Coordinates of C-alpha atoms and ligand atoms in Angstrom, one line a residue:
Chain K
X1 CA 1.6 -50.4 17.6
X2 CA 4.4 -52.3 16.0
X3 CA 3.1 -51.6 12.4
X4 CA 3.5 -47.8 13.0
X5 CA 7.1 -48.2 14.0
X6 CA 7.8 -50.6 11.1
X7 CA 6.1 -48.1 8.9
X8 CA 8.5 -45.4 9.9
X9 CA 11.6 -47.6 9.5
X10 CA 10.4 -48.7 6.1
X11 CA 9.5 -45.2 5.2
X12 CA 13.0 -43.9 5.7
X13 CA 14.4 -46.9 3.8
X14 CA 12.0 -45.9 0.9
X15 CA 13.0 -42.3 0.9
X16 CA 16.7 -43.0 0.8
X17 CA 16.3 -45.8 -1.8
X18 CA 15.5 -43.0 -4.2
X19 CA 12.8 -45.0 -5.9
X20 CA 12.1 -43.4 -9.3
X21 CA 8.3 -43.7 -8.9
X22 CA 8.4 -41.7 -5.7
X23 CA 10.6 -39.1 -7.4
X24 CA 8.2 -38.9 -10.3
X25 CA 5.2 -38.4 -8.0
X26 CA 6.9 -35.7 -5.9
X27 CA 8.1 -34.0 -9.1
X28 CA 4.5 -34.0 -10.6
X29 CA 3.1 -32.6 -7.3
X30 CA 5.5 -29.8 -7.3
X31 CA 5.1 -29.1 -11.0
X32 CA 1.2 -29.0 -10.8
X33 CA 1.1 -26.9 -7.6
X34 CA 3.8 -24.5 -8.6
X35 CA 2.3 -24.0 -12.0
X36 CA -1.2 -23.4 -10.6
X37 CA 0.2 -21.0 -7.9
X38 CA 2.2 -19.1 -10.6
X39 CA -0.9 -18.7 -12.8
X40 CA -3.0 -17.7 -9.8
X41 CA -0.4 -15.2 -8.9
X42 CA -0.4 -13.5 -12.3
X43 CA -4.2 -13.2 -12.0
X44 CA -4.7 -12.8 -8.3
X45 CA -2.0 -10.3 -7.3
X46 CA -2.9 -7.5 -9.8
X47 CA -6.6 -8.0 -9.2
X48 CA -6.2 -8.0 -5.4
X49 CA -4.2 -4.8 -5.5
X50 CA -6.6 -3.1 -7.9
X51 CA -9.6 -4.0 -5.7
X52 CA -7.8 -3.2 -2.6
X53 CA -6.6 0.3 -3.4
X54 CA -9.7 1.6 -5.1
X55 CA -12.9 2.5 -3.4
X56 CA -16.0 1.7 -5.4
X57 CA -19.6 0.8 -4.8
X58 CA -20.0 -2.9 -3.9
X59 CA -16.5 -3.3 -2.6
X60 CA -17.9 -5.0 0.5
X61 CA -19.9 -7.4 -1.5
X62 CA -16.8 -8.2 -3.6
X63 CA -14.7 -8.9 -0.5
X64 CA -17.4 -11.1 1.0
X65 CA -17.5 -13.1 -2.2
X66 CA -13.7 -13.4 -2.1
X67 CA -13.7 -14.6 1.5
X68 CA -16.4 -17.2 0.7
X69 CA -14.4 -18.5 -2.3
X70 CA -11.3 -18.6 -0.2
X71 CA -12.8 -21.2 2.0
X72 CA -14.4 -23.4 -0.6
X73 CA -13.6 -27.1 -0.1
X74 CA -11.2 -28.6 -2.7
X75 CA -13.6 -31.5 -3.5
X76 CA -16.3 -29.0 -4.5
X77 CA -13.9 -27.1 -6.7
X78 CA -12.8 -30.4 -8.2
X79 CA -16.4 -31.3 -8.9
X80 CA -17.1 -27.9 -10.5
X81 CA -14.0 -28.1 -12.7
X82 CA -14.9 -31.7 -13.6
X83 CA -18.3 -30.6 -14.8
X84 CA -16.7 -28.1 -17.1
X85 CA -14.0 -30.4 -18.4
X86 CA -16.0 -33.6 -18.7
X87 CA -16.6 -34.9 -22.3
X88 CA -20.1 -33.5 -22.3
X89 CA -19.2 -30.3 -20.5
X90 CA -18.6 -26.9 -22.1
X91 CA -14.9 -27.5 -22.4
X92 CA -15.2 -31.1 -23.2
X93 CA -13.8 -30.8 -26.7
X94 CA -10.3 -30.2 -25.2
X95 CA -10.1 -33.6 -23.6
X96 CA -8.5 -32.3 -20.5
X97 CA -10.2 -34.5 -17.9
X98 CA -7.7 -36.8 -16.1
X99 CA -4.6 -34.9 -17.2
X100 CA -2.1 -32.9 -15.3
X101 CA -3.5 -29.8 -17.1
X102 CA -6.9 -30.5 -15.5
X103 CA -5.2 -30.7 -12.1
X104 CA -3.5 -27.4 -12.7
X105 CA -6.8 -25.8 -13.7
X106 CA -8.6 -27.1 -10.6
X107 CA -5.9 -25.9 -8.3
X108 CA -5.8 -22.6 -10.0
X109 CA -9.5 -22.2 -9.3
X110 CA -8.8 -23.2 -5.7
X111 CA -5.8 -20.9 -5.2
X112 CA -6.6 -17.7 -7.1
X113 CA -9.2 -16.5 -4.6
X114 CA -6.8 -17.2 -1.8
X115 CA -4.0 -15.2 -3.3
X116 CA -6.4 -12.5 -4.4
X117 CA -8.1 -12.3 -1.0
X118 CA -4.9 -12.0 1.0
X119 CA -3.4 -9.4 -1.4
X120 CA -6.7 -7.6 -1.3
X121 CA -6.6 -7.5 2.4
X122 CA -3.0 -6.1 2.6
X123 CA -3.7 -3.6 -0.2
X124 CA -6.8 -2.3 1.5
X125 CA -4.9 -1.7 4.7
X126 CA -1.9 0.2 3.3
X127 CA -2.2 0.4 -0.5
X128 CA -4.3 3.6 -0.7
X129 CA -1.7 5.5 1.4
X130 CA 1.1 4.2 -0.7
X131 CA -0.6 5.3 -3.9
X132 CA -1.4 8.8 -2.5
X133 CA 2.1 9.2 -1.2
X134 CA 3.6 8.1 -4.5
X135 CA 1.5 10.7 -6.2
X136 CA 2.6 13.5 -3.9
X137 CA 6.2 12.7 -4.9
X138 CA 5.5 12.8 -8.6
X139 CA 5.3 9.1 -9.3
X140 CA 3.6 8.1 -12.6
X141 CA 1.4 5.0 -13.0
X142 CA 4.3 2.7 -13.6
X143 CA 6.3 4.1 -10.6
X144 CA 3.3 3.6 -8.4
X145 CA 2.7 0.1 -9.5
X146 CA 6.4 -0.8 -8.8
X147 CA 6.1 1.0 -5.5
X148 CA 3.0 -0.9 -4.5
X149 CA 4.5 -4.3 -5.3
X150 CA 7.6 -3.4 -3.3
X151 CA 5.6 -2.1 -0.3
X152 CA 3.2 -5.0 -0.4
X153 CA 5.8 -7.6 -1.1
X154 CA 5.5 -9.2 2.4
X155 CA 1.8 -9.6 1.9
X156 CA 2.2 -10.9 -1.6
X157 CA 4.7 -13.5 -0.4
X158 CA 2.3 -14.6 2.3
X159 CA -0.4 -14.9 -0.3
X160 CA 1.8 -17.0 -2.6
X161 CA 3.1 -19.3 0.1
X162 CA -0.4 -19.8 1.6
X163 CA -1.7 -20.5 -1.9
X164 CA 1.0 -23.0 -2.7
X165 CA 0.6 -24.7 0.7
X166 CA -3.1 -25.1 0.1
X167 CA -2.5 -26.5 -3.4
X168 CA 0.2 -29.0 -2.5
X169 CA -1.7 -30.5 0.4
X170 CA -5.2 -30.7 -1.1
X171 CA -6.4 -34.1 -2.2
X172 CA -10.1 -33.6 -3.2
X173 CA -9.6 -31.6 -6.4
X174 CA -6.7 -33.5 -7.9
X175 CA -8.4 -36.8 -7.1
X176 CA -11.5 -35.9 -9.0
X177 CA -10.1 -34.2 -12.1
X178 CA -6.8 -36.1 -12.2
X179 CA -8.0 -39.6 -11.3
X180 CA -4.7 -40.8 -9.6
X181 CA -3.5 -42.5 -12.7
X182 CA -0.1 -44.2 -12.1
X183 CA 2.8 -42.5 -13.8
X184 CA 0.5 -39.8 -15.2
X185 CA -1.7 -37.9 -12.7
X186 CA -0.6 -39.5 -9.4
X187 CA 0.5 -36.9 -6.9
X188 CA 1.6 -37.1 -3.3
X189 CA -1.7 -36.7 -1.7
X190 CA -3.6 -39.1 -3.9
X191 CA -0.8 -41.6 -3.5
X192 CA -1.1 -41.4 0.2
X193 CA -4.9 -41.8 0.1
X194 CA -4.7 -44.8 -2.2
X195 CA -2.0 -46.6 -0.3
X196 CA -3.7 -46.0 2.9
X197 CA -6.9 -47.6 1.5
X198 CA -4.8 -50.6 0.5
X199 CA -3.3 -51.0 3.9
X200 CA 0.2 -50.1 2.8
X201 CA 1.0 -47.8 5.6
X202 CA 4.8 -47.6 5.2
X203 CA 4.7 -46.1 1.8
X204 CA 2.0 -43.8 3.0
X205 CA 4.1 -42.7 5.9
X206 CA 7.1 -42.3 3.6
X207 CA 5.2 -40.0 1.3
X208 CA 3.7 -38.3 4.3
X209 CA 7.1 -37.4 5.6
X210 CA 8.1 -35.9 2.3
X211 CA 4.9 -33.9 2.1
X212 CA 5.3 -32.7 5.7
X213 CA 8.8 -31.6 5.0
X214 CA 7.6 -29.5 2.1
X215 CA 4.8 -28.2 4.2
X216 CA 7.2 -27.4 7.0
X217 CA 9.5 -25.5 4.6
X218 CA 6.6 -23.5 3.1
X219 CA 5.4 -22.7 6.6
X220 CA 8.8 -21.5 7.8
X221 CA 8.9 -19.2 4.8
X222 CA 5.4 -18.0 5.6
X223 CA 6.3 -17.3 9.2
X224 CA 9.3 -15.3 8.0
X225 CA 7.2 -13.1 5.8
X226 CA 4.4 -12.7 8.3
X227 CA 6.8 -11.3 10.8
X228 CA 8.1 -8.9 8.2
X229 CA 4.6 -7.8 7.1
X230 CA 3.6 -6.9 10.6
X231 CA 5.8 -3.8 10.2
X232 CA 4.5 -3.1 6.7
X233 CA 0.9 -2.7 7.7
X234 CA 1.7 -0.5 10.6
X235 CA 1.0 3.2 10.3
Chain V
X1 CA 4.0 28.8 -9.0
X2 CA 0.8 30.8 -8.4
X3 CA -2.2 28.8 -7.3
X4 CA -5.8 30.1 -7.5
X5 CA -8.9 28.4 -6.3
X6 CA -12.3 29.3 -7.6
X7 CA -15.7 28.4 -5.9
X8 CA -14.6 25.1 -4.5
X9 CA -17.2 22.8 -3.2
X10 CA -16.7 19.3 -1.7
X11 CA -19.3 16.9 -0.4
X12 CA -19.0 13.6 1.4
X13 CA -22.3 11.8 0.9
X14 CA -24.9 14.5 1.4
X15 CA -22.7 16.5 3.8
X16 CA -21.1 19.7 2.4
X17 CA -17.6 19.8 4.0
X18 CA -16.2 22.6 2.0
X19 CA -18.0 25.5 0.2
X20 CA -15.9 28.5 -0.7
X21 CA -18.3 31.2 -1.7
X22 CA -19.0 34.9 -1.3
X23 CA -16.2 37.3 -0.6
X24 CA -13.6 34.6 -0.4
X25 CA -14.7 32.3 -3.2
X26 CA -11.4 33.0 -5.0
X27 CA -8.2 32.4 -3.0
X28 CA -5.0 33.4 -4.6
X29 CA -1.8 31.8 -3.2
X30 CA 1.0 33.9 -4.6
X31 CA 4.3 32.4 -5.6
X32 CA 7.1 32.6 -3.0
X33 CA 4.7 33.2 -0.1
X34 CA 4.1 31.2 3.1
X35 CA 0.4 30.9 3.7
X36 CA -1.2 29.3 6.7
X37 CA -4.5 27.6 6.9
X38 CA -6.1 27.7 10.3
X39 CA -9.4 26.8 11.8
X40 CA -10.8 24.2 14.3
X41 CA -11.0 20.5 13.7
X42 CA -13.3 19.4 10.9
X43 CA -13.4 22.9 9.3
X44 CA -12.2 21.5 6.0
X45 CA -8.5 22.4 6.1
X46 CA -7.2 19.0 5.0
X47 CA -9.9 18.7 2.4
X48 CA -9.0 22.1 0.8
X49 CA -5.3 21.2 0.9
X50 CA -5.8 17.8 -0.7
X51 CA -7.9 19.4 -3.5
X52 CA -5.2 22.0 -4.1
X53 CA -2.5 19.2 -4.1
X54 CA -4.5 17.3 -6.7
X55 CA -5.1 14.3 -4.5
X56 CA -8.9 14.4 -4.3
X57 CA -11.3 16.1 -6.6
X58 CA -13.9 18.8 -5.8
X59 CA -17.5 18.3 -6.9
X60 CA -17.5 21.9 -8.1
X61 CA -15.1 24.7 -8.8
X62 CA -11.5 24.6 -10.0
X63 CA -7.9 25.1 -9.1
X64 CA -5.5 26.8 -11.5
X65 CA -1.7 26.5 -11.3
X66 CA -0.1 29.4 -13.1
X67 CA -3.4 29.5 -15.1
X68 CA -3.3 25.8 -16.0
X69 CA -5.4 23.0 -14.8
X70 CA -3.9 20.1 -12.9
X71 CA -1.8 17.5 -14.9
X72 CA 1.2 15.3 -14.5
X73 CA 3.5 18.2 -15.3
X74 CA 2.2 20.1 -12.3
X75 CA 2.1 17.0 -10.2
X76 CA 5.9 16.8 -10.7
X77 CA 6.4 20.3 -9.4
X78 CA 4.3 20.2 -6.2
X79 CA 4.2 18.0 -3.2
X80 CA 2.1 17.3 -0.1
X81 CA 3.2 16.0 3.2
X82 CA 0.6 14.1 5.1
X83 CA -0.3 14.9 8.7
X84 CA 0.5 11.2 9.4
X85 CA 3.7 10.5 7.4
X86 CA 3.6 7.5 5.1
X87 CA 7.1 6.3 4.7
X88 CA 8.2 3.4 2.5
X89 CA 9.7 0.3 4.1
X90 CA 13.3 1.0 3.1
X91 CA 16.0 3.0 4.7
X92 CA 15.7 6.7 5.5
X93 CA 18.3 7.4 2.9
X94 CA 16.3 5.6 0.2
X95 CA 13.0 7.3 1.3
X96 CA 14.6 10.7 0.7
X97 CA 16.2 9.5 -2.6
X98 CA 12.9 8.1 -4.0
X99 CA 11.6 11.3 -5.8
X100 CA 15.1 11.7 -7.3
X101 CA 15.2 8.1 -8.5
X102 CA 11.9 8.3 -10.3
X103 CA 13.1 11.5 -11.9
X104 CA 16.2 9.6 -13.0
X105 CA 18.8 11.9 -11.4
X106 CA 22.4 10.6 -11.7
X107 CA 23.7 8.6 -8.7
X108 CA 26.3 11.3 -7.6
X109 CA 23.6 14.0 -7.7
X110 CA 21.2 11.9 -5.6
X111 CA 24.0 11.2 -3.1
X112 CA 24.9 14.9 -2.8
X113 CA 21.3 16.0 -2.4
X114 CA 20.3 13.3 0.1
X115 CA 23.4 13.9 2.2
X116 CA 22.7 17.6 2.4
X117 CA 19.1 16.9 3.6
X118 CA 20.2 14.3 6.1
X119 CA 22.5 16.9 7.7
X120 CA 20.0 19.7 7.5
X121 CA 17.3 17.6 9.2
X122 CA 19.7 16.1 11.7
X123 CA 18.9 12.5 10.8
X124 CA 22.3 11.6 9.2
X125 CA 23.2 9.2 12.1
X126 CA 20.1 7.1 11.5
X127 CA 20.0 7.2 7.7
X128 CA 20.4 3.4 7.3
X129 CA 17.5 2.6 9.6
X130 CA 14.3 1.3 8.1
X131 CA 11.8 4.2 8.0
X132 CA 9.0 2.0 9.4
X133 CA 10.5 2.1 12.9
X134 CA 10.9 5.8 13.7
X135 CA 9.7 8.2 16.3
X136 CA 7.2 10.9 15.4
X137 CA 9.8 13.6 15.0
X138 CA 12.1 11.4 12.9
X139 CA 9.2 10.3 10.7
X140 CA 8.2 13.9 10.1
X141 CA 11.7 15.1 9.3
X142 CA 12.2 12.1 6.9
X143 CA 8.9 12.8 5.2
X144 CA 9.7 16.5 4.8
X145 CA 13.2 15.8 3.6
X146 CA 11.8 13.4 1.0
X147 CA 9.2 16.0 -0.1
X148 CA 11.8 18.7 -0.5
X149 CA 14.4 16.5 -2.2
X150 CA 13.4 17.2 -5.7
X151 CA 13.1 21.0 -5.1
X152 CA 9.4 21.4 -5.7
X153 CA 8.0 24.8 -6.4
X154 CA 5.1 24.4 -4.0
X155 CA 4.9 22.4 -0.8
X156 CA 1.7 21.6 1.0
X157 CA 2.1 20.7 4.7
X158 CA -0.7 19.2 6.7
X159 CA 0.1 19.9 10.4
X160 CA 3.8 19.0 10.0
X161 CA 4.8 19.8 13.6
X162 CA 1.7 18.5 15.5
X163 CA 2.9 16.4 18.5
X164 CA 6.6 16.4 17.8
X165 CA 9.5 17.6 19.9
X166 CA 10.4 21.3 20.0
X167 CA 13.9 20.7 18.5
X168 CA 12.4 19.0 15.5
X169 CA 9.9 21.7 15.1
X170 CA 12.7 24.2 15.0
X171 CA 14.6 22.2 12.4
X172 CA 11.5 21.9 10.2
X173 CA 10.6 25.6 10.4
X174 CA 14.2 26.6 9.7
X175 CA 14.3 24.4 6.6
X176 CA 11.1 25.9 5.3
X177 CA 12.2 29.5 5.9
X178 CA 15.6 28.9 4.3
X179 CA 14.1 27.5 1.1
X180 CA 11.4 30.2 1.0
X181 CA 14.1 32.9 1.2
X182 CA 16.7 31.2 -1.0
X183 CA 14.7 29.6 -3.8
X184 CA 11.2 31.2 -3.5
X185 CA 9.6 28.0 -2.4
X186 CA 5.9 28.5 -2.0
X187 CA 4.6 27.0 1.3
X188 CA 1.1 26.3 2.2
X189 CA 0.8 25.0 5.8
X190 CA -2.0 23.8 8.0
X191 CA -1.2 24.4 11.7
X192 CA -3.0 24.3 15.0
X193 CA -0.2 26.2 16.5
X194 CA -1.1 29.9 16.2
X195 CA 2.4 31.0 17.4
X196 CA 3.8 29.0 14.6
X197 CA 1.3 30.5 12.1
X198 CA 2.2 34.1 13.2
X199 CA 5.9 33.2 13.2
X200 CA 6.0 31.7 9.7
X201 CA 3.2 33.0 7.6
X202 CA 2.8 36.0 5.4
X203 CA -0.9 35.3 5.0
X204 CA -3.6 33.2 6.7
X205 CA -6.8 31.5 5.6
X206 CA -9.3 31.0 8.3
X207 CA -11.8 28.2 7.7
X208 CA -14.9 27.6 9.7
X209 CA -17.4 24.8 9.0
X210 CA -16.2 24.5 5.4
X211 CA -16.4 28.3 4.7
X212 CA -13.6 30.8 4.5
X213 CA -14.2 33.6 7.0
X214 CA -11.0 35.6 6.3
X215 CA -8.0 35.5 4.0
X216 CA -5.6 38.2 4.7
X217 CA -2.2 39.1 6.2
X218 CA -1.2 37.6 9.5
X219 CA -1.5 41.1 11.0
X220 CA -5.1 41.5 9.8
X221 CA -5.9 38.1 11.2
X222 CA -4.8 39.2 14.7
X223 CA -7.1 42.2 14.5
X224 CA -10.1 40.5 13.0
X225 CA -13.4 41.7 14.3
X226 CA -15.2 38.5 13.5
X227 CA -16.2 36.8 16.8
X228 CA -15.5 33.3 15.6
X229 CA -12.0 34.3 14.7
X230 CA -11.5 36.2 17.9
X231 CA -12.7 33.3 19.9
X232 CA -10.4 30.9 18.0
X233 CA -7.4 33.2 18.6
X234 CA -8.1 33.7 22.3
X235 CA -8.6 30.0 22.8
X236 CA -5.3 29.3 21.2
X237 CA -3.6 32.1 23.1
X238 CA 0.0 31.4 23.9
Ligands
ADP1 N1 -13.0 10.5 3.4 C1 -14.0 11.2 4.1 N2 -15.3 10.7 4.2 C2 -16.2 11.3 4.8 N3 -16.1 12.4 5.5 C3 -14.9 13.0 5.5 C4 -13.8 12.4 4.8 N4 -12.7 13.2 4.9 C5 -13.1 14.3 5.7 N5 -14.4 14.2 6.0 C6 -15.2 15.1 6.8 O1 -15.0 16.4 6.2 C7 -15.0 17.4 7.2 C8 -13.7 18.2 7.1 O2 -12.6 17.4 7.3 P1 -11.1 17.9 7.2 O3 -10.9 18.6 5.9 O4 -10.2 16.7 7.5 O5 -11.0 18.9 8.4 P2 -9.8 19.5 9.1 O6 -8.5 19.1 8.4 O7 -10.0 21.0 9.1 O8 -9.8 19.0 10.5 C9 -15.0 16.7 8.6 O9 -16.3 16.8 9.1 C10 -14.7 15.3 8.2 O10 -15.4 14.4 9.1
MG2 MG1 -6.8 17.9 9.0

């Protein structure tokens, strides 16, 4: 048991020593996951709203697909992305494999359905009523879009935070397409996995603490918005 | 604004829920009148009203607004208040101000109009509350104040006073009557309350299973010989 305790002591020492390598890794993790979440937002939010507020044939099939995609394991998504980005793959000419860009792409594939699915769900519940009500008050298309975003903002925030939480904590996809290259594609989760394999528990724990702090923060934000959104969906 | 419907038909799936044909295939809703739509549940009242308000489309027939077909210009002059009010998650004040904000009214003007409505509908003391947490009467009054804020020419009301307190009903009826008398607001109202229909309306439309059985003055409706109508009236006796 001693090594666990030692691990924690050393972990705190590591965190407060402000090791530049640790900083660089945390920075890259945040950069990759925030960027992928941002791109996923730009794609997923409008599409989720559009699918949610409209009734069309095959809507159920679309939502079933979305929910399936939402729960895809990161390793599988990493594998798929790798197949596309590999030298001999369809996008091989861009030489993206084992770069932060590849990691962003993989996480984007992971997160977009999550954001889209959650927004879709909220928009299906209350979006149609908001659109109809906007129309009765003379709102034009742009007014209605603004109104929808404001009315669904709780749900949209939940989607973003959930998406980001999934991205920052996943290891499978970034490991496969990033390769955990020191100083280049090494992020928190791959760093932890690697050090754990090498028996260096204290650095793993140190990074684990940082990762958990970030997770904790995102979850508190998530909790805050979920409480707010309860009222939003209510009739 | 004068509204005319012509041979409206609406289907959901294979089921015809509205089919205005025969003697009452054309319904003319004159400007400045208060018209009631009555009939039992599922008779197509909401469907007809939503079609006239431009919210859903009919599969056949047409609606003319002062002779024109529906467009954004007309949408800006009419309004529809849902049976189940959908308020925005912002204060009561901001809900009422919404139609004025999108029409780019100056701030002082918005303030003046909204204050007037808050007083008239007796909701001034709760104006800062979020509109998502209101009682039935408060929601209806807020929704109605919002609908009337931009002085529409026509207001469609879908059971605005079903299941709310008598005092709120009175406030709502008074507001409608005042606007009708002062500005010639055209009111088209669905109600299950026959006393209210007789109190408020100049004319009544009676719908039954998607068809119009009678469209005439309130007085004629009372004396109607049709057994369905007579039954309906006696069941709803007050
Ligand atoms: N969106 C819809 N989908 C399928 N059926 C509907 C829909 N809306 C209304 N209906 C049906 O149309 C008929 C008329 O409904 P409605 O106009 O709401 O009646 P009312 O307002 O007179 O109670 C009812 O049988 C109802 O079940
Ligand atoms: Mg109805």
